[in-house]
Coordinates of C-alpha atoms in Angstrom, one line a residue:
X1040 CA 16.4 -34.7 -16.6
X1041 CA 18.4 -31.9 -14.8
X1042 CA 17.3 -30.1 -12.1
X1043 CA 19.2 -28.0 -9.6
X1044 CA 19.4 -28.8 -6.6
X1045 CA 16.4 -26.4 -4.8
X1046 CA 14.7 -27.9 -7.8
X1047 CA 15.0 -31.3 -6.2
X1048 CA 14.3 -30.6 -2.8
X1049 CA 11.4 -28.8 -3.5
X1050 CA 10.0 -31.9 -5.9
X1051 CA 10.7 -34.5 -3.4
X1052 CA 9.2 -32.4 -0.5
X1053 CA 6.1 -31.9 -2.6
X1054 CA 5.7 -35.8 -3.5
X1055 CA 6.4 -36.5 0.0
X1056 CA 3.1 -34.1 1.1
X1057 CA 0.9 -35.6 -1.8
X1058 CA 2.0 -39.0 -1.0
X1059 CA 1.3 -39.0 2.8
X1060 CA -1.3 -37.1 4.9
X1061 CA 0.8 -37.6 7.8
X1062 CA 3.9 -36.1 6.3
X1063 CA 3.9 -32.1 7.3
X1064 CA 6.3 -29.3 7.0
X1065 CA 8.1 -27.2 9.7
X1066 CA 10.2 -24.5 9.4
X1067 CA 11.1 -20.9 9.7
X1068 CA 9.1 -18.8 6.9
X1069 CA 8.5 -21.9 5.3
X1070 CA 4.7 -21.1 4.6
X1071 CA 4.4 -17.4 4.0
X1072 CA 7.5 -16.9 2.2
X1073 CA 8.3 -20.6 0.9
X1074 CA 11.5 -21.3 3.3
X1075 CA 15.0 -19.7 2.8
X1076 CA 15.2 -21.2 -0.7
X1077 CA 11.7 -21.3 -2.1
X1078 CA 12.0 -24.6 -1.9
X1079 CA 8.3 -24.8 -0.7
X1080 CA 6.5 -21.9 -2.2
X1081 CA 3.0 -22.0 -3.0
X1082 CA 2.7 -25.3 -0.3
X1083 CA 1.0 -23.4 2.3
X1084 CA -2.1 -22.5 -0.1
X1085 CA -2.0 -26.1 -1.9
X1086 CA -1.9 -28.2 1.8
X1087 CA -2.7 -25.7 4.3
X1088 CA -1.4 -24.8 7.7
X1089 CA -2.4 -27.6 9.4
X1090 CA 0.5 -29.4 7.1
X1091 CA 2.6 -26.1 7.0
X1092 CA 3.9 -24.3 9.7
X1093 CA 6.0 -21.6 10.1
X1094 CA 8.0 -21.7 13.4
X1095 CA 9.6 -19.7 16.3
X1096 CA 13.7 -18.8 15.9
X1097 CA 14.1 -21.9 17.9
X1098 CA 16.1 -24.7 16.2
X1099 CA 16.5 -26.7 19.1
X1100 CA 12.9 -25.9 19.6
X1101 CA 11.2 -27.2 16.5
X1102 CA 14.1 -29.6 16.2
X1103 CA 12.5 -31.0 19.2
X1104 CA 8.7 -31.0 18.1
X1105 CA 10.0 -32.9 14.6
X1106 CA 11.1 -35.6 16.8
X1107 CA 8.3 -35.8 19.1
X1108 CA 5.9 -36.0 16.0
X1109 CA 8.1 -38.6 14.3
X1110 CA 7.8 -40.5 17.9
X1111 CA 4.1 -40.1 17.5
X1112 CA 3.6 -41.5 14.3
X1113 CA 3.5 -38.2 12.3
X1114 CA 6.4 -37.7 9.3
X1115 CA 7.6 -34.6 9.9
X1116 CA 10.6 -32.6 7.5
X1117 CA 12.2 -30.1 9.2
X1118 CA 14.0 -27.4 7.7
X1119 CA 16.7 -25.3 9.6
X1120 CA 17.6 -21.8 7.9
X1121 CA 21.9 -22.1 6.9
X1122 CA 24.5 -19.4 7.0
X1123 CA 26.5 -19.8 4.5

């Protein structure tokens, strides 16, 4: 099956949330406007913000909360905005 390549993300991000209650999303405008991409439209509504949450323009800052959640047993995906 062929899929682009937001397609993918967004499916294996998805799967991963189903999968795993302790998997959560973090990201700049990742919840009320799906992410730079739309890769995860529609997840704030489906697994709430509890498992969704937009962030601060702070990479290093949320960079640093992933890995302190991952450290504490949470499964955290992170996703920093690109300039391409």
């Amino acid at each position: 099956m062929k899929m682009t390549y937001r397609e993918a993300v967004r499916q294996a991000m998805h799967e991963a949330l189903a999968a795993d209650p302790r998997v959560f999303l973090m990201g700049e405008d990742v919840g009320k406007y799906g992410g730079t991409y739309a890769c995860s439209k529609g997840f704030l509504e489906e697994f709430g913000p509890e498992r969704i949450r937009d962030t601060p323009l702070s990479e290093l800052g949320f960079v640093g909360a992933g890995i302190g959640a991952a450290l504490g047993g949470l499964r955290p995906i992170v996703e920093v905005m690109t300039v391409n």
